[in-house]
PDB file of N, CA and C in Angstrom:
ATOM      1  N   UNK A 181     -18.656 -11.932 -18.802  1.00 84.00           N
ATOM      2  CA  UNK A 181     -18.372 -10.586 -19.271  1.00 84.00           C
ATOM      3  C   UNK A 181     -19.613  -9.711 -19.117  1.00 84.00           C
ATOM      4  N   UNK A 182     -19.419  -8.331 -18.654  1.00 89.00           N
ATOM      5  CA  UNK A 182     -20.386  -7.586 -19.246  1.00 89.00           C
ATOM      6  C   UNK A 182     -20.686  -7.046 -19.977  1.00 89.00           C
ATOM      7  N   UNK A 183     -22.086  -6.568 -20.610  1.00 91.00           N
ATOM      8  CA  UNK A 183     -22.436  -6.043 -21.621  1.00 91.00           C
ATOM      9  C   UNK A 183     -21.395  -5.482 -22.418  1.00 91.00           C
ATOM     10  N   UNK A 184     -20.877  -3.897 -21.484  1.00 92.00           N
ATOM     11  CA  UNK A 184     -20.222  -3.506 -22.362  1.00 92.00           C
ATOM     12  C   UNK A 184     -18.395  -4.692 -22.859  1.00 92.00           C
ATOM     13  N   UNK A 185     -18.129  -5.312 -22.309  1.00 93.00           N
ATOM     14  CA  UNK A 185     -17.157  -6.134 -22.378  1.00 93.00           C
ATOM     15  C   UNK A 185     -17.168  -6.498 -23.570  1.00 93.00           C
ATOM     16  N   UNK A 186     -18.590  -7.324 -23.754  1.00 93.00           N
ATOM     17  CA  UNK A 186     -19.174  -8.218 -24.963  1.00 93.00           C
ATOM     18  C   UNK A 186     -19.069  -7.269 -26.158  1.00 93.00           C
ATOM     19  N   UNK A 187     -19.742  -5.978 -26.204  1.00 93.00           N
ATOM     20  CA  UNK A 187     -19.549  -5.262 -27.150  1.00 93.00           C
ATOM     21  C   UNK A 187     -17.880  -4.743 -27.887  1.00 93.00           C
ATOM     22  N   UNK A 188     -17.180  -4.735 -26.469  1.00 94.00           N
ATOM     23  CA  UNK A 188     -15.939  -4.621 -27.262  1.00 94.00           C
ATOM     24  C   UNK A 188     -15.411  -5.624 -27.463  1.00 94.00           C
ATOM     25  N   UNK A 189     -15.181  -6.497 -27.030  1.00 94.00           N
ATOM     26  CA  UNK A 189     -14.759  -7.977 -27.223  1.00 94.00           C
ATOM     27  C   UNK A 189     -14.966  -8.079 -28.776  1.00 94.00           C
ATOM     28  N   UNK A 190     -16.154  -7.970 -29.125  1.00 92.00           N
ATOM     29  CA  UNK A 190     -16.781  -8.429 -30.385  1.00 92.00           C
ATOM     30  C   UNK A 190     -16.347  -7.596 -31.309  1.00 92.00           C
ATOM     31  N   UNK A 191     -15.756  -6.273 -31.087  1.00 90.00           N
ATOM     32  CA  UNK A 191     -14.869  -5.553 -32.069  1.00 90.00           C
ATOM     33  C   UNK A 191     -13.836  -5.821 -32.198  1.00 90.00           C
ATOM     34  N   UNK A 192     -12.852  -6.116 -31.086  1.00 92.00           N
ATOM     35  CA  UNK A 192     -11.442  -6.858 -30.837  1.00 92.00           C
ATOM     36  C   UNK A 192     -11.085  -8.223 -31.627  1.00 92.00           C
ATOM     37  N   UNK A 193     -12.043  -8.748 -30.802  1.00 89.00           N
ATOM     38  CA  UNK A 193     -11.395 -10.319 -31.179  1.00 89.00           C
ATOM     39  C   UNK A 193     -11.565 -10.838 -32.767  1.00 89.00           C
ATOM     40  N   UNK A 194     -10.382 -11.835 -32.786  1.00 81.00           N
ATOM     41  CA  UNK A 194     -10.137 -12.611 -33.699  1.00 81.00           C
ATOM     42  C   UNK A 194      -8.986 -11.353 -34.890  1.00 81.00           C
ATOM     43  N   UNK A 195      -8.908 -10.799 -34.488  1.00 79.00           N
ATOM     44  CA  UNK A 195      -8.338  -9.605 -35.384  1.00 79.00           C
ATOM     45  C   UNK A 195      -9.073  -8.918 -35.712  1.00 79.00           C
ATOM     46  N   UNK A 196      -9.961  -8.934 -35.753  1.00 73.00           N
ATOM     47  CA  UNK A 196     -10.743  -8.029 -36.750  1.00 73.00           C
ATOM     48  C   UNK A 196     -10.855  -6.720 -36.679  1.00 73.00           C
ATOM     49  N   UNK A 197     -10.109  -6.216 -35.349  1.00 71.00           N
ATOM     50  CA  UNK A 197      -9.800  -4.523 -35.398  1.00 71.00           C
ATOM     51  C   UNK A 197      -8.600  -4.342 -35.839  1.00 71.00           C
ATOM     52  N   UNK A 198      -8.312  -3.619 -37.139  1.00 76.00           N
ATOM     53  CA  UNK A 198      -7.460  -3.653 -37.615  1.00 76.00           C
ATOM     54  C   UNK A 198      -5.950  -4.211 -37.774  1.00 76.00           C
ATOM     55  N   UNK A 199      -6.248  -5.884 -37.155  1.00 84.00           N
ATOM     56  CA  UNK A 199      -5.666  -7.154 -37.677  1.00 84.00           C
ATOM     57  C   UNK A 199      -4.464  -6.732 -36.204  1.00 84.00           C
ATOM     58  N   UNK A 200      -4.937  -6.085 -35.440  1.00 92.00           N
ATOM     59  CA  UNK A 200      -4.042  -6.354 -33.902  1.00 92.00           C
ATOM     60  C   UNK A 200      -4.745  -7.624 -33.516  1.00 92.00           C
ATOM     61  N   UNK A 201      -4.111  -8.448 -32.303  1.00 93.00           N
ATOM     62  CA  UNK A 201      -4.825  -9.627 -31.834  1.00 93.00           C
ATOM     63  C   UNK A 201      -4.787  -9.485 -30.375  1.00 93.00           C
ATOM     64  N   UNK A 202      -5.700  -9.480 -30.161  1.00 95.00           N
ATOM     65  CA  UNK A 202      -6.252  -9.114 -28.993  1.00 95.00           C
ATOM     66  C   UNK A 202      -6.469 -10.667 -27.892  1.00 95.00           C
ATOM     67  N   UNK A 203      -6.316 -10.010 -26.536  1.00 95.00           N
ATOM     68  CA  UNK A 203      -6.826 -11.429 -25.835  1.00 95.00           C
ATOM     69  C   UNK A 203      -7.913 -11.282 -24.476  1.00 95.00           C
ATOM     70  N   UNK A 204      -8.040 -11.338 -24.213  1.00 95.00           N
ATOM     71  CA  UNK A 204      -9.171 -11.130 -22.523  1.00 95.00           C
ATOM     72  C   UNK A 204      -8.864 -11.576 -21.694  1.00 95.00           C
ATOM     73  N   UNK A 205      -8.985 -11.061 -20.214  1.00 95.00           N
ATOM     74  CA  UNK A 205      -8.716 -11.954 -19.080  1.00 95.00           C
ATOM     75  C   UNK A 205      -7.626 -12.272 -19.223  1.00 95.00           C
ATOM     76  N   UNK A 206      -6.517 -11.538 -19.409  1.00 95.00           N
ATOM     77  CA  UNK A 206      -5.121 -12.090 -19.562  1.00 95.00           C
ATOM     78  C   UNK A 206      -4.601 -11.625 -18.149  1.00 95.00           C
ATOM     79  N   UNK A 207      -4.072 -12.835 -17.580  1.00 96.00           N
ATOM     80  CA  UNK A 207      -3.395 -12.491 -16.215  1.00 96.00           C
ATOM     81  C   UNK A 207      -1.716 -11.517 -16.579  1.00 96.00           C
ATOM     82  N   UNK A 208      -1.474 -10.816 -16.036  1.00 97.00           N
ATOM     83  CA  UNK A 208       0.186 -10.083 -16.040  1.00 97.00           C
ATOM     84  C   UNK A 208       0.491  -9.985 -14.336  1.00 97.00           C
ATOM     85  N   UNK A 209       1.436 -10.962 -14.029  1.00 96.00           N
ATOM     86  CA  UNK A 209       1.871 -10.751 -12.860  1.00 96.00           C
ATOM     87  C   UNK A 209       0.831 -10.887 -11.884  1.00 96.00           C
ATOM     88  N   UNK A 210       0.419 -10.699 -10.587  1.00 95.00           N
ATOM     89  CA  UNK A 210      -0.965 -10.623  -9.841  1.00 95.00           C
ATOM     90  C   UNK A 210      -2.016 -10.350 -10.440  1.00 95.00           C
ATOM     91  N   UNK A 211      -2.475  -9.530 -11.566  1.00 95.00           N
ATOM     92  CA  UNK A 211      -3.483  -8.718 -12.347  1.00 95.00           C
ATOM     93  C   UNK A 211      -4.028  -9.653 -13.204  1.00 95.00           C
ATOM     94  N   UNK A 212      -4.966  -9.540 -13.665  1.00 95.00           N
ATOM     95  CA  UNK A 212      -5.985 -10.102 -14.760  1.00 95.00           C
ATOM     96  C   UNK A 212      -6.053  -8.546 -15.435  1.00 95.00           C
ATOM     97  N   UNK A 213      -5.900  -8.392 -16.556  1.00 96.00           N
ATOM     98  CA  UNK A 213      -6.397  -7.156 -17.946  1.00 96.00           C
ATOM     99  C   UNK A 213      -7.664  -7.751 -18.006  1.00 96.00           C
ATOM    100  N   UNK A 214      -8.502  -6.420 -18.462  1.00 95.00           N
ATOM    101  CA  UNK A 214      -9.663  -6.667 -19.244  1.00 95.00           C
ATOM    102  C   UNK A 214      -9.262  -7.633 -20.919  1.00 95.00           C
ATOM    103  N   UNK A 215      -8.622  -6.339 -21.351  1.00 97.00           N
ATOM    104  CA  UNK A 215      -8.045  -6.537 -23.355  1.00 97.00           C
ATOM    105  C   UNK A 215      -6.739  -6.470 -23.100  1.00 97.00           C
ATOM    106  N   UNK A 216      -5.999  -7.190 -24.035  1.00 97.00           N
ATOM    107  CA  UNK A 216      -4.277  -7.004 -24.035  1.00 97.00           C
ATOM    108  C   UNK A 216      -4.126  -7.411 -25.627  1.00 97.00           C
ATOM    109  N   UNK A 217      -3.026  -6.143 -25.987  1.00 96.00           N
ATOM    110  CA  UNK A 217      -2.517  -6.649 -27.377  1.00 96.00           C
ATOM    111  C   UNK A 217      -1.166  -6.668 -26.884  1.00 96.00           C
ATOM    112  N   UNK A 218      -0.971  -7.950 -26.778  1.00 94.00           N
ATOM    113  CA  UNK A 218       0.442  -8.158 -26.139  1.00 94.00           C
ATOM    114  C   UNK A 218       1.290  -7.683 -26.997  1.00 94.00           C
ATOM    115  N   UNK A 219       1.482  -7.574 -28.638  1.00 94.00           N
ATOM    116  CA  UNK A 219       2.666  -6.575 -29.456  1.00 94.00           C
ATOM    117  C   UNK A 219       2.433  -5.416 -29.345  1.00 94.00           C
ATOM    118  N   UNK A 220       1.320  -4.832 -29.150  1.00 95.00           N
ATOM    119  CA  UNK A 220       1.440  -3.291 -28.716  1.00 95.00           C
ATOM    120  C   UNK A 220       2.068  -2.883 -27.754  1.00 95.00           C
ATOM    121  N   UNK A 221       1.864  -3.881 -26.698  1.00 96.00           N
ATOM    122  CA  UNK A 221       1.769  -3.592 -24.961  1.00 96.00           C
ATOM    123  C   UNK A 221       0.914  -2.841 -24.598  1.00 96.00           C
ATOM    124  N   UNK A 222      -0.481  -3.254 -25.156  1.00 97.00           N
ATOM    125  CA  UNK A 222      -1.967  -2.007 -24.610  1.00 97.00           C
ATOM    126  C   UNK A 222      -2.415  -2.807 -24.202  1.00 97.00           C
ATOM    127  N   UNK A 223      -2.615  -2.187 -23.024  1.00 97.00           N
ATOM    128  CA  UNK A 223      -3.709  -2.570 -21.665  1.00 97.00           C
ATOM    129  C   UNK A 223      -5.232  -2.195 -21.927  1.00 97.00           C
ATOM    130  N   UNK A 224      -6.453  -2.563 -22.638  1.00 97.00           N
ATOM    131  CA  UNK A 224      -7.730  -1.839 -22.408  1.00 97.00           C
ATOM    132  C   UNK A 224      -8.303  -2.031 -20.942  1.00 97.00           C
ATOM    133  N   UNK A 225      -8.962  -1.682 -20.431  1.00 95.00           N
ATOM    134  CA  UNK A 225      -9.723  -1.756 -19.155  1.00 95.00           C
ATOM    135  C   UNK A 225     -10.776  -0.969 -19.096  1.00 95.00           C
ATOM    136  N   UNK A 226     -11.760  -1.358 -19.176  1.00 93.00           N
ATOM    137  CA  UNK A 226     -13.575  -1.318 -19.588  1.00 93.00           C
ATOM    138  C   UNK A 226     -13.655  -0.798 -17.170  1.00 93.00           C
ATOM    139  N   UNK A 227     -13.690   0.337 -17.286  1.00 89.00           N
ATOM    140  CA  UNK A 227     -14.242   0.461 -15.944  1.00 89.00           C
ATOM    141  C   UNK A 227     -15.389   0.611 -15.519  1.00 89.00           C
ATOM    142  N   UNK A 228     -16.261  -0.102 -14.906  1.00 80.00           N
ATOM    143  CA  UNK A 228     -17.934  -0.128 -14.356  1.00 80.00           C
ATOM    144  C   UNK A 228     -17.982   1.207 -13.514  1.00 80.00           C
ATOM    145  N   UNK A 229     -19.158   0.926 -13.179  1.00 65.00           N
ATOM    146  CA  UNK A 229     -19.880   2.335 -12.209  1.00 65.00           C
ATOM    147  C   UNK A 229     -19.485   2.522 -10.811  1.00 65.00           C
ATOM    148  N   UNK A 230     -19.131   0.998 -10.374  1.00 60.00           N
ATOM    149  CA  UNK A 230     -18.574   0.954  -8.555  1.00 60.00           C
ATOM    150  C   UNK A 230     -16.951   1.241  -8.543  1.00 60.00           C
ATOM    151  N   UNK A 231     -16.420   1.601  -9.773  1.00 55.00           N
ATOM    152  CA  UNK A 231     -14.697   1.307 -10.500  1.00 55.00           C
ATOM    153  C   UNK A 231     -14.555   2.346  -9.010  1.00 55.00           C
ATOM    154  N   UNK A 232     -15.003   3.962  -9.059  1.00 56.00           N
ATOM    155  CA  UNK A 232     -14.131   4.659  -8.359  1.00 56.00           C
ATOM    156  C   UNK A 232     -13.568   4.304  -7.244  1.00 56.00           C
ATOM    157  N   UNK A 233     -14.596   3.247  -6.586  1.00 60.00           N
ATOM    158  CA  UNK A 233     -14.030   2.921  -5.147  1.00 60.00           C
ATOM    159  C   UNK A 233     -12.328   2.387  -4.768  1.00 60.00           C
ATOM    160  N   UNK A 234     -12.373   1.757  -6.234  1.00 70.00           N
ATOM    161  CA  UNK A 234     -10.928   1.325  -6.128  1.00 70.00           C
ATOM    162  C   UNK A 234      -9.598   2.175  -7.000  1.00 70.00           C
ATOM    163  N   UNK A 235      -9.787   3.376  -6.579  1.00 77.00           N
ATOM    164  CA  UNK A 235      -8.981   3.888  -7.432  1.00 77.00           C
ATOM    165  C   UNK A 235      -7.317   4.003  -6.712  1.00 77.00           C
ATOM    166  N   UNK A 236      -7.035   4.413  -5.264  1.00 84.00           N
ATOM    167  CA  UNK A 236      -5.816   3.260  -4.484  1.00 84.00           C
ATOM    168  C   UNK A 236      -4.984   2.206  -5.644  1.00 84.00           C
ATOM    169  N   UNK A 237      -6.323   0.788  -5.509  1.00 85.00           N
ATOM    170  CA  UNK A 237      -5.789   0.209  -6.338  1.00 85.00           C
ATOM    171  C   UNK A 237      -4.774  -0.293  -7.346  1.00 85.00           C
ATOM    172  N   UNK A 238      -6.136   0.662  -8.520  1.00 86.00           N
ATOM    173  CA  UNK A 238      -5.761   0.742  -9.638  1.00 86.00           C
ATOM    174  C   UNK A 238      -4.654   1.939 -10.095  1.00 86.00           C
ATOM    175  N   UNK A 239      -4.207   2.937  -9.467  1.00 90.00           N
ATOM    176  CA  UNK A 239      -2.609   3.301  -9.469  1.00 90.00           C
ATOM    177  C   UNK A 239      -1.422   2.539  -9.006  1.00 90.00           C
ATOM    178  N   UNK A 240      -1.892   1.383  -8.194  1.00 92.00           N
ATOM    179  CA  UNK A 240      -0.643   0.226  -7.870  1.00 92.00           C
ATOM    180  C   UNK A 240      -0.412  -0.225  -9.052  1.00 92.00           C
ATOM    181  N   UNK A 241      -2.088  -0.982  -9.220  1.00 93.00           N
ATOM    182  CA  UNK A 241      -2.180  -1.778 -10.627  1.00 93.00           C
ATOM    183  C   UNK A 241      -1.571  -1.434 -12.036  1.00 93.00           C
ATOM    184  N   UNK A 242      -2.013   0.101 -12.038  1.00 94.00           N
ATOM    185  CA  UNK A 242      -1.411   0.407 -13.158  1.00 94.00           C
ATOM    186  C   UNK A 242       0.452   0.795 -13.684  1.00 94.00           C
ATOM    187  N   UNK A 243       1.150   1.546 -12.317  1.00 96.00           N
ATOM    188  CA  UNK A 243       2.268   1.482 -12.234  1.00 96.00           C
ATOM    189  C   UNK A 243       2.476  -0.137 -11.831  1.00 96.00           C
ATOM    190  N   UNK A 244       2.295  -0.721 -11.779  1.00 97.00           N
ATOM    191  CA  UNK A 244       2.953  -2.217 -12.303  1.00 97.00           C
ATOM    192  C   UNK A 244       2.926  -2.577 -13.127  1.00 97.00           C
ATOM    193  N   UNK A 245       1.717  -2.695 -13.924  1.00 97.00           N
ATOM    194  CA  UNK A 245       2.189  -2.796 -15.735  1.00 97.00           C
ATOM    195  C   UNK A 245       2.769  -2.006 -16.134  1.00 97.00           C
ATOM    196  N   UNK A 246       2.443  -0.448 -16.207  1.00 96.00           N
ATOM    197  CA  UNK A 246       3.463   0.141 -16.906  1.00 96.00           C
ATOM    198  C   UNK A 246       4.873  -0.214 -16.386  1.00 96.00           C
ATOM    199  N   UNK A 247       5.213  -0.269 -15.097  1.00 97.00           N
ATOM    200  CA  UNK A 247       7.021  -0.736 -15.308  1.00 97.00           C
ATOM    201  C   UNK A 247       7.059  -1.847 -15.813  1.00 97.00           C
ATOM    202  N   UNK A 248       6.134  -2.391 -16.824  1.00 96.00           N
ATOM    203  CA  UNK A 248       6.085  -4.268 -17.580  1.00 96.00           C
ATOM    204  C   UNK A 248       5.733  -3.564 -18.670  1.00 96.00           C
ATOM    205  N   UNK A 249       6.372  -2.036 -19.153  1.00 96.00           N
ATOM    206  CA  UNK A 249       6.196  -1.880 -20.499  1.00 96.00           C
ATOM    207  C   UNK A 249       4.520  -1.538 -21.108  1.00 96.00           C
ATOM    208  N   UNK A 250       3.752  -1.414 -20.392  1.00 97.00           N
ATOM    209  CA  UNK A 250       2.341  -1.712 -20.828  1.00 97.00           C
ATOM    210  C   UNK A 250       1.600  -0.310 -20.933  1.00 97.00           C
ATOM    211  N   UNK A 251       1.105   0.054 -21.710  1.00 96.00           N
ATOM    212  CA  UNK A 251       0.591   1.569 -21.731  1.00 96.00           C
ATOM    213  C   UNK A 251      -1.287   1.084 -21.415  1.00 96.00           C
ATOM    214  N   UNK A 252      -2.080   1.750 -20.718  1.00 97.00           N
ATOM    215  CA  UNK A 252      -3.124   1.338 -19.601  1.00 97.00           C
ATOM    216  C   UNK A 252      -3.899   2.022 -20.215  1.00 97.00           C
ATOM    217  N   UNK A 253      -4.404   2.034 -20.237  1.00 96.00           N
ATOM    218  CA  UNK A 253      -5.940   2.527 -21.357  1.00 96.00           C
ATOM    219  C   UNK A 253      -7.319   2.819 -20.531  1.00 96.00           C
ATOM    220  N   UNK A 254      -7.724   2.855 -19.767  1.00 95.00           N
ATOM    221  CA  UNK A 254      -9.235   3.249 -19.195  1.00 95.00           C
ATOM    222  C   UNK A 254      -9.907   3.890 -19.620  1.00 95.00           C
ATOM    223  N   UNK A 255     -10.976   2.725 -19.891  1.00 95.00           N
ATOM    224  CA  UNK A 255     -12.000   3.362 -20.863  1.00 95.00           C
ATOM    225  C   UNK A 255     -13.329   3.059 -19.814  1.00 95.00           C
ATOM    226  N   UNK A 256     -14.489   4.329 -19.475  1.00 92.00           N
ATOM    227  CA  UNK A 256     -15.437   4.436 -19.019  1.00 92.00           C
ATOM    228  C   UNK A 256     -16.407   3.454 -19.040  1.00 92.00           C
ATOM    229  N   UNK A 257     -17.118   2.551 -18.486  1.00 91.00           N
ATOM    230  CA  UNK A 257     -18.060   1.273 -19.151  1.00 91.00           C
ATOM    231  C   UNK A 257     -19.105   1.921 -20.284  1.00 91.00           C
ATOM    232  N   UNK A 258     -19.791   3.186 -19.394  1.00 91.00           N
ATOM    233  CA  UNK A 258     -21.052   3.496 -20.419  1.00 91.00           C
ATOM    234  C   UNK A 258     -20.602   4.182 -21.217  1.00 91.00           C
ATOM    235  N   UNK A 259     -19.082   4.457 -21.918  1.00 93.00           N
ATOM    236  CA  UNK A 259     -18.644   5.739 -22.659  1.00 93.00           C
ATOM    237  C   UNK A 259     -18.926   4.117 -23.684  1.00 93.00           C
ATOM    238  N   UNK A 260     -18.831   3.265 -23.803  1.00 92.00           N
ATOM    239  CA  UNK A 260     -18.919   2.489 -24.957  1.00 92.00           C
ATOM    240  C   UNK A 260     -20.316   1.823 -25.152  1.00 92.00           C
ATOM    241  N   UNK A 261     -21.462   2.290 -24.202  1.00 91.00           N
ATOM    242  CA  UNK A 261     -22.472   2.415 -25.002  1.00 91.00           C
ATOM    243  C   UNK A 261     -23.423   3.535 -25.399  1.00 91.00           C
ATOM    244  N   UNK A 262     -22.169   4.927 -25.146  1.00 94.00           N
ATOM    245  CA  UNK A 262     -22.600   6.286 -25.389  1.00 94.00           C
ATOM    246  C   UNK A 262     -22.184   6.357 -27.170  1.00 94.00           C
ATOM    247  N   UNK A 263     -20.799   5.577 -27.129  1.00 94.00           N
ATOM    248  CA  UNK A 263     -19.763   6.547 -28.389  1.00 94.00           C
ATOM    249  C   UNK A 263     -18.902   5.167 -28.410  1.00 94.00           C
ATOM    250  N   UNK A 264     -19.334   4.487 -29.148  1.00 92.00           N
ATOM    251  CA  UNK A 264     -18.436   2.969 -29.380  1.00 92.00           C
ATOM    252  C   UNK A 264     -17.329   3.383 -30.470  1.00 92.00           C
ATOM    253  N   UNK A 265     -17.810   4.405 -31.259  1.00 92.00           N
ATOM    254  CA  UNK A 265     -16.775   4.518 -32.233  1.00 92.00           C
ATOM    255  C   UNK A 265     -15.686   5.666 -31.849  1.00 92.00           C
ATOM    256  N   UNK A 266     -16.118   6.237 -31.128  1.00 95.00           N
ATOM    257  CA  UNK A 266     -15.032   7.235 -30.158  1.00 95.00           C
ATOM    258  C   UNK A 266     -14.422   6.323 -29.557  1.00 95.00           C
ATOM    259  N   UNK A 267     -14.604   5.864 -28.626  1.00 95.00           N
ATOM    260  CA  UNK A 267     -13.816   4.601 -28.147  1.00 95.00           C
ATOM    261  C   UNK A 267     -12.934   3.625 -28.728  1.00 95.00           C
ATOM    262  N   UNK A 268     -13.061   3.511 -30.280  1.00 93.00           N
ATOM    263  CA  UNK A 268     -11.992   2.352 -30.965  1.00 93.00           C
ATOM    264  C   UNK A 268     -11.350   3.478 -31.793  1.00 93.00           C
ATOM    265  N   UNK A 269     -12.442   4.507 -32.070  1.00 93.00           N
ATOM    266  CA  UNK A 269     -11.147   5.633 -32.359  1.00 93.00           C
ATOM    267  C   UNK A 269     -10.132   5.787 -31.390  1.00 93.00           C
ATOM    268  N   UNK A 270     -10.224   5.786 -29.971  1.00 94.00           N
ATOM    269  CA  UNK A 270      -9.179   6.438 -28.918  1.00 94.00           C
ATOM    270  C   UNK A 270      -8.043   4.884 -29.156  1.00 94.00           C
ATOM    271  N   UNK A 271      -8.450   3.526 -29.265  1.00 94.00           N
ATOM    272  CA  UNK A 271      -7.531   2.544 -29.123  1.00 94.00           C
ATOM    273  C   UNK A 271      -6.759   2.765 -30.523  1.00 94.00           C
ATOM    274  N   UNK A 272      -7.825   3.083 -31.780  1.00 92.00           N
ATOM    275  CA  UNK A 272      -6.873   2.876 -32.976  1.00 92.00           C
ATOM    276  C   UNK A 272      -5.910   3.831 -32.759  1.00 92.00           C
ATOM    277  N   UNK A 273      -6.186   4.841 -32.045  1.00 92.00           N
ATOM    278  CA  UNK A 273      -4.675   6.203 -31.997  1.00 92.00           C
ATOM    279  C   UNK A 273      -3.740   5.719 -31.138  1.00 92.00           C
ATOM    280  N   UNK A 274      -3.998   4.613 -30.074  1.00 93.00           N
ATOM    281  CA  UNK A 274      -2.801   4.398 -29.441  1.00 93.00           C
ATOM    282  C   UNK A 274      -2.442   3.064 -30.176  1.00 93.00           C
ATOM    283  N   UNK A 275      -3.200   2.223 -30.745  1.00 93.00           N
ATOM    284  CA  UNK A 275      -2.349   1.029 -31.385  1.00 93.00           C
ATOM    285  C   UNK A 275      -1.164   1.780 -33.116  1.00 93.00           C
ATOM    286  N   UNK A 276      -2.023   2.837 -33.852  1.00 90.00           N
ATOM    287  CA  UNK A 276      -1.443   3.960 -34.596  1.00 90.00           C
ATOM    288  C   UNK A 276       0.023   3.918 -34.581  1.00 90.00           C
ATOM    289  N   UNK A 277       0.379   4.453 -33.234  1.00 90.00           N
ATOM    290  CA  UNK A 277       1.800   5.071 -32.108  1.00 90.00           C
ATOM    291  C   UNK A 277       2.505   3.777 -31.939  1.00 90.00           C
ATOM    292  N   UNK A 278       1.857   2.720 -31.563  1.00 84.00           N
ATOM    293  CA  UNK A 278       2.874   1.630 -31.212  1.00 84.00           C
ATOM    294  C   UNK A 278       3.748   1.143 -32.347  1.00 84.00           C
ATOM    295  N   UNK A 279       3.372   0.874 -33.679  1.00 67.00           N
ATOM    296  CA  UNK A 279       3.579   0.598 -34.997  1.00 67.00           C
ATOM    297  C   UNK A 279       4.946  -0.540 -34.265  1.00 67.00           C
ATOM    298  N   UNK A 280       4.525  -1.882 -33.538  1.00 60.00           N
ATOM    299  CA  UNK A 280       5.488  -2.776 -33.495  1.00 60.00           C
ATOM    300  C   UNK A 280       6.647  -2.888 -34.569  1.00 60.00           C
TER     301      UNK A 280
END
């Protein structure tokens, strides 16, 4: 993982962000997720600095989860070691909305 990975990881996991359960490296179909709360259906994805090159991609990538139900989340790498709490603010508003 990288840095910033580790940092969110370590807010995520085990429940401890507000008792969603989170997983990593979760494969869906061809794809590996960064974060998945599989009862939400939230996708996090921590994007690095070389991310733009693949942005093609990641509109395949992402219209394939979303038609698997999955709402896609991209979050900046250094925006979570600018504003970590802006950042779990932006997930707590979409985990908020899901209310399984």
């Amino acid at each position: 993982m990288t840095k910033t990975e580790q940092i969110l990881w370590n807010c995520l996991r085990k429940r401890s962000y507000e008792n969603w359960k989170f997983v990593r490296q979760c494969p869906i179909g061809p794809y590996f997720a960064d974060f998945v709360c599989r009862k939400a259906k939230l996708i996090v994805e921590l994007d690095g600095e070389g991310h733009d090159l693949g942005f093609a991609y990641d509109q395949r990538r992402d219209s394939f989860l979303r038609e698997r139900g999955y709402n896609v989340l991209r979050i900046p790498a250094g925006e979570m070691l600018r504003n970590a709490d802006g950042v779990l603010a932006q997930i707590a508003a979409v985990l908020a909305e899901a209310k399984p």
